[in-house]
PDB file of C-alpha atoms in Angstrom:
ATOM      1  CA  MET C   1      -4.469  -1.287 -16.666  1.00  0.00           C
ATOM      2  CA  THR C   2      -7.286  -3.671 -15.771  1.00  0.00           C
ATOM      3  CA  LEU C   3      -7.402  -6.359 -13.077  1.00  0.00           C
ATOM      4  CA  PRO C   4      -4.994  -9.063 -14.367  1.00  0.00           C
ATOM      5  CA  GLY C   5      -6.266 -12.575 -15.001  1.00  0.00           C
ATOM      6  CA  PHE C   6      -3.939 -14.177 -12.440  1.00  0.00           C
ATOM      7  CA  LEU C   7      -5.685 -12.170  -9.676  1.00  0.00           C
ATOM      8  CA  ARG C   8      -9.134 -13.396 -10.723  1.00  0.00           C
ATOM      9  CA  GLN C   9      -9.057 -16.501  -8.519  1.00  0.00           C
ATOM     10  CA  HIS C  10     -12.684 -16.524  -7.343  1.00  0.00           C
ATOM     11  CA  THR C  11     -16.095 -16.420  -8.997  1.00  0.00           C
ATOM     12  CA  VAL C  12     -19.091 -14.812  -7.304  1.00  0.00           C
ATOM     13  CA  THR C  13     -22.639 -14.304  -8.534  1.00  0.00           C
ATOM     14  CA  VAL C  14     -23.928 -10.728  -8.458  1.00  0.00           C
ATOM     15  CA  GLU C  15     -27.616  -9.840  -8.643  1.00  0.00           C
ATOM     16  CA  PRO C  16     -27.583  -6.044  -9.022  1.00  0.00           C
ATOM     17  CA  LEU C  17     -30.195  -4.069  -7.110  1.00  0.00           C
ATOM     18  CA  LEU C  18     -32.732  -2.527  -9.492  1.00  0.00           C
ATOM     19  CA  GLY C  19     -34.957  -0.925  -6.875  1.00  0.00           C
ATOM     20  CA  THR C  20     -38.124  -1.641  -4.955  1.00  0.00           C
ATOM     21  CA  GLY C  21     -41.309  -2.966  -6.516  1.00  0.00           C
ATOM     22  CA  PRO C  22     -44.792  -3.706  -5.201  1.00  0.00           C
ATOM     23  CA  THR C  23     -43.600  -7.046  -3.769  1.00  0.00           C
ATOM     24  CA  GLY C  24     -40.306  -5.809  -2.291  1.00  0.00           C
ATOM     25  CA  THR C  25     -36.715  -5.580  -3.475  1.00  0.00           C
ATOM     26  CA  VAL C  26     -36.114  -6.151  -7.198  1.00  0.00           C
ATOM     27  CA  TYR C  27     -32.813  -7.598  -8.436  1.00  0.00           C
ATOM     28  CA  GLY C  28     -31.411  -7.923 -11.939  1.00  0.00           C
ATOM     29  CA  ALA C  29     -30.407 -11.168 -13.602  1.00  0.00           C
ATOM     30  CA  PRO C  30     -27.564 -13.008 -11.847  1.00  0.00           C
ATOM     31  CA  VAL C  31     -24.133 -12.442 -13.400  1.00  0.00           C
ATOM     32  CA  GLU C  32     -20.997 -14.456 -12.644  1.00  0.00           C
ATOM     33  CA  VAL C  33     -17.976 -12.229 -11.988  1.00  0.00           C
ATOM     34  CA  ARG C  34     -14.370 -13.381 -11.617  1.00  0.00           C
ATOM     35  CA  GLY C  35     -12.150 -11.465  -9.218  1.00  0.00           C
ATOM     36  CA  LEU C  36     -10.274 -11.727  -5.947  1.00  0.00           C
ATOM     37  CA  LEU C  37     -12.146 -12.390  -2.696  1.00  0.00           C
ATOM     38  CA  ARG C  38     -10.565 -11.325   0.589  1.00  0.00           C
ATOM     39  CA  GLN C  39     -12.403 -12.554   3.655  1.00  0.00           C
ATOM     40  CA  SER C  40     -11.487 -10.411   6.641  1.00  0.00           C
ATOM     41  CA  THR C  41     -13.524  -8.258   8.973  1.00  0.00           C
ATOM     42  CA  ARG C  42     -13.055  -4.478   8.904  1.00  0.00           C
ATOM     43  CA  LEU C  43     -15.017  -1.264   9.420  1.00  0.00           C
ATOM     44  CA  VAL C  44     -16.182   0.571   6.282  1.00  0.00           C
ATOM     45  CA  ARG C  45     -18.617   3.401   5.582  1.00  0.00           C
ATOM     46  CA  ASN C  46     -21.918   2.736   3.829  1.00  0.00           C
ATOM     47  CA  PRO C  47     -23.410   5.224   1.315  1.00  0.00           C
ATOM     48  CA  ALA C  48     -25.110   7.065   4.220  1.00  0.00           C
ATOM     49  CA  GLY C  49     -21.710   7.629   5.852  1.00  0.00           C
ATOM     50  CA  GLU C  50     -22.310   5.255   8.782  1.00  0.00           C
ATOM     51  CA  GLU C  51     -19.582   2.871   9.957  1.00  0.00           C
ATOM     52  CA  VAL C  52     -20.588  -0.759   9.387  1.00  0.00           C
ATOM     53  CA  THR C  53     -18.744  -4.075   9.589  1.00  0.00           C
ATOM     54  CA  SER C  54     -17.629  -5.681   6.345  1.00  0.00           C
ATOM     55  CA  SER C  55     -16.849  -9.415   6.465  1.00  0.00           C
ATOM     56  CA  SER C  56     -15.420  -9.660   2.938  1.00  0.00           C
ATOM     57  CA  THR C  57     -14.105  -7.547   0.079  1.00  0.00           C
ATOM     58  CA  PHE C  58     -14.325  -8.595  -3.559  1.00  0.00           C
ATOM     59  CA  TYR C  59     -11.961  -6.996  -6.073  1.00  0.00           C
ATOM     60  CA  ALA C  60     -13.676  -7.062  -9.474  1.00  0.00           C
ATOM     61  CA  PRO C  61     -13.114  -5.594 -12.934  1.00  0.00           C
ATOM     62  CA  LEU C  62     -13.897  -1.869 -13.002  1.00  0.00           C
ATOM     63  CA  ASP C  63     -16.933  -2.353 -15.282  1.00  0.00           C
ATOM     64  CA  THR C  64     -18.715  -4.652 -12.806  1.00  0.00           C
ATOM     65  CA  VAL C  65     -22.225  -3.505 -11.841  1.00  0.00           C
ATOM     66  CA  ALA C  66     -22.771  -4.026  -8.091  1.00  0.00           C
ATOM     67  CA  PRO C  67     -24.544  -1.065  -6.470  1.00  0.00           C
ATOM     68  CA  ALA C  68     -25.146  -0.924  -2.714  1.00  0.00           C
ATOM     69  CA  ARG C  69     -27.701  -3.482  -1.448  1.00  0.00           C
ATOM     70  CA  SER C  70     -27.088  -5.831  -4.405  1.00  0.00           C
ATOM     71  CA  ARG C  71     -27.142  -9.535  -3.574  1.00  0.00           C
ATOM     72  CA  VAL C  72     -23.888 -11.531  -3.915  1.00  0.00           C
ATOM     73  CA  THR C  73     -23.389 -15.294  -3.628  1.00  0.00           C
ATOM     74  CA  LEU C  74     -19.850 -16.248  -2.599  1.00  0.00           C
ATOM     75  CA  PRO C  75     -17.982 -19.371  -3.804  1.00  0.00           C
ATOM     76  CA  GLY C  76     -18.951 -21.354  -0.675  1.00  0.00           C
ATOM     77  CA  GLY C  77     -22.652 -20.644  -1.283  1.00  0.00           C
ATOM     78  CA  ARG C  78     -23.101 -17.939   1.363  1.00  0.00           C
ATOM     79  CA  THR C  79     -25.321 -15.073   0.218  1.00  0.00           C
ATOM     80  CA  THR C  80     -24.439 -11.557   1.356  1.00  0.00           C
ATOM     81  CA  THR C  81     -25.216  -7.933   0.507  1.00  0.00           C
ATOM     82  CA  VAL C  82     -23.095  -5.153  -0.977  1.00  0.00           C
ATOM     83  CA  ILE C  83     -22.382  -2.354   1.496  1.00  0.00           C
ATOM     84  CA  ALA C  84     -20.674  -0.111  -1.068  1.00  0.00           C
ATOM     85  CA  SER C  85     -18.788  -0.369  -4.365  1.00  0.00           C
ATOM     86  CA  VAL C  86     -15.749   1.872  -4.626  1.00  0.00           C
ATOM     87  CA  PRO C  87     -13.990   2.352  -7.995  1.00  0.00           C
ATOM     88  CA  GLN C  88     -10.196   2.300  -7.711  1.00  0.00           C
ATOM     89  CA  ASP C  89      -8.751   3.898 -10.860  1.00  0.00           C
ATOM     90  CA  GLY C  90      -4.992   3.451 -11.208  1.00  0.00           C
ATOM     91  CA  GLY C  91      -4.807   6.196 -13.814  1.00  0.00           C
ATOM     92  CA  LYS C  92      -1.319   6.271 -15.377  1.00  0.00           C
ATOM     93  CA  LEU C  93       0.254   4.310 -12.520  1.00  0.00           C
ATOM     94  CA  PRO C  94       1.259   0.674 -13.164  1.00  0.00           C
ATOM     95  CA  VAL C  95      -1.430  -0.650 -10.802  1.00  0.00           C
ATOM     96  CA  PRO C  96      -4.674  -2.363 -11.813  1.00  0.00           C
ATOM     97  CA  SER C  97      -7.890  -0.385 -11.929  1.00  0.00           C
ATOM     98  CA  HIS C  98     -10.671  -2.329 -10.215  1.00  0.00           C
ATOM     99  CA  LEU C  99     -13.940  -2.112  -8.304  1.00  0.00           C
ATOM    100  CA  GLU C 100     -13.694  -2.728  -4.549  1.00  0.00           C
ATOM    101  CA  VAL C 101     -16.984  -4.358  -3.527  1.00  0.00           C
ATOM    102  CA  GLN C 102     -17.425  -4.219   0.254  1.00  0.00           C
ATOM    103  CA  LEU C 103     -19.683  -7.020   1.490  1.00  0.00           C
ATOM    104  CA  GLN C 104     -21.631  -7.542   4.734  1.00  0.00           C
TER     105      GLN C 104
END
């Protein structure tokens, strides 16, 4: 089961991290993604295993591409960075599979 349409209340713009080039960080083309934005502060672990503070979490369709350090523009215009993207696969349970995008 995928993330239902009624939960996709917010649209963010994701510029996926491609890597580092001779002039600095390189991002992919911006893509608008509809999902559910939850703005609350909590501690999460980054890919290096360190505890960092997340100010928002975006629940997106499972096929969304948003690797760590990607740039995300929120509905209010604030630009932030992906801490980690964690796939949540509901398997055979009647819960939606989605990508949990933890934002700085």
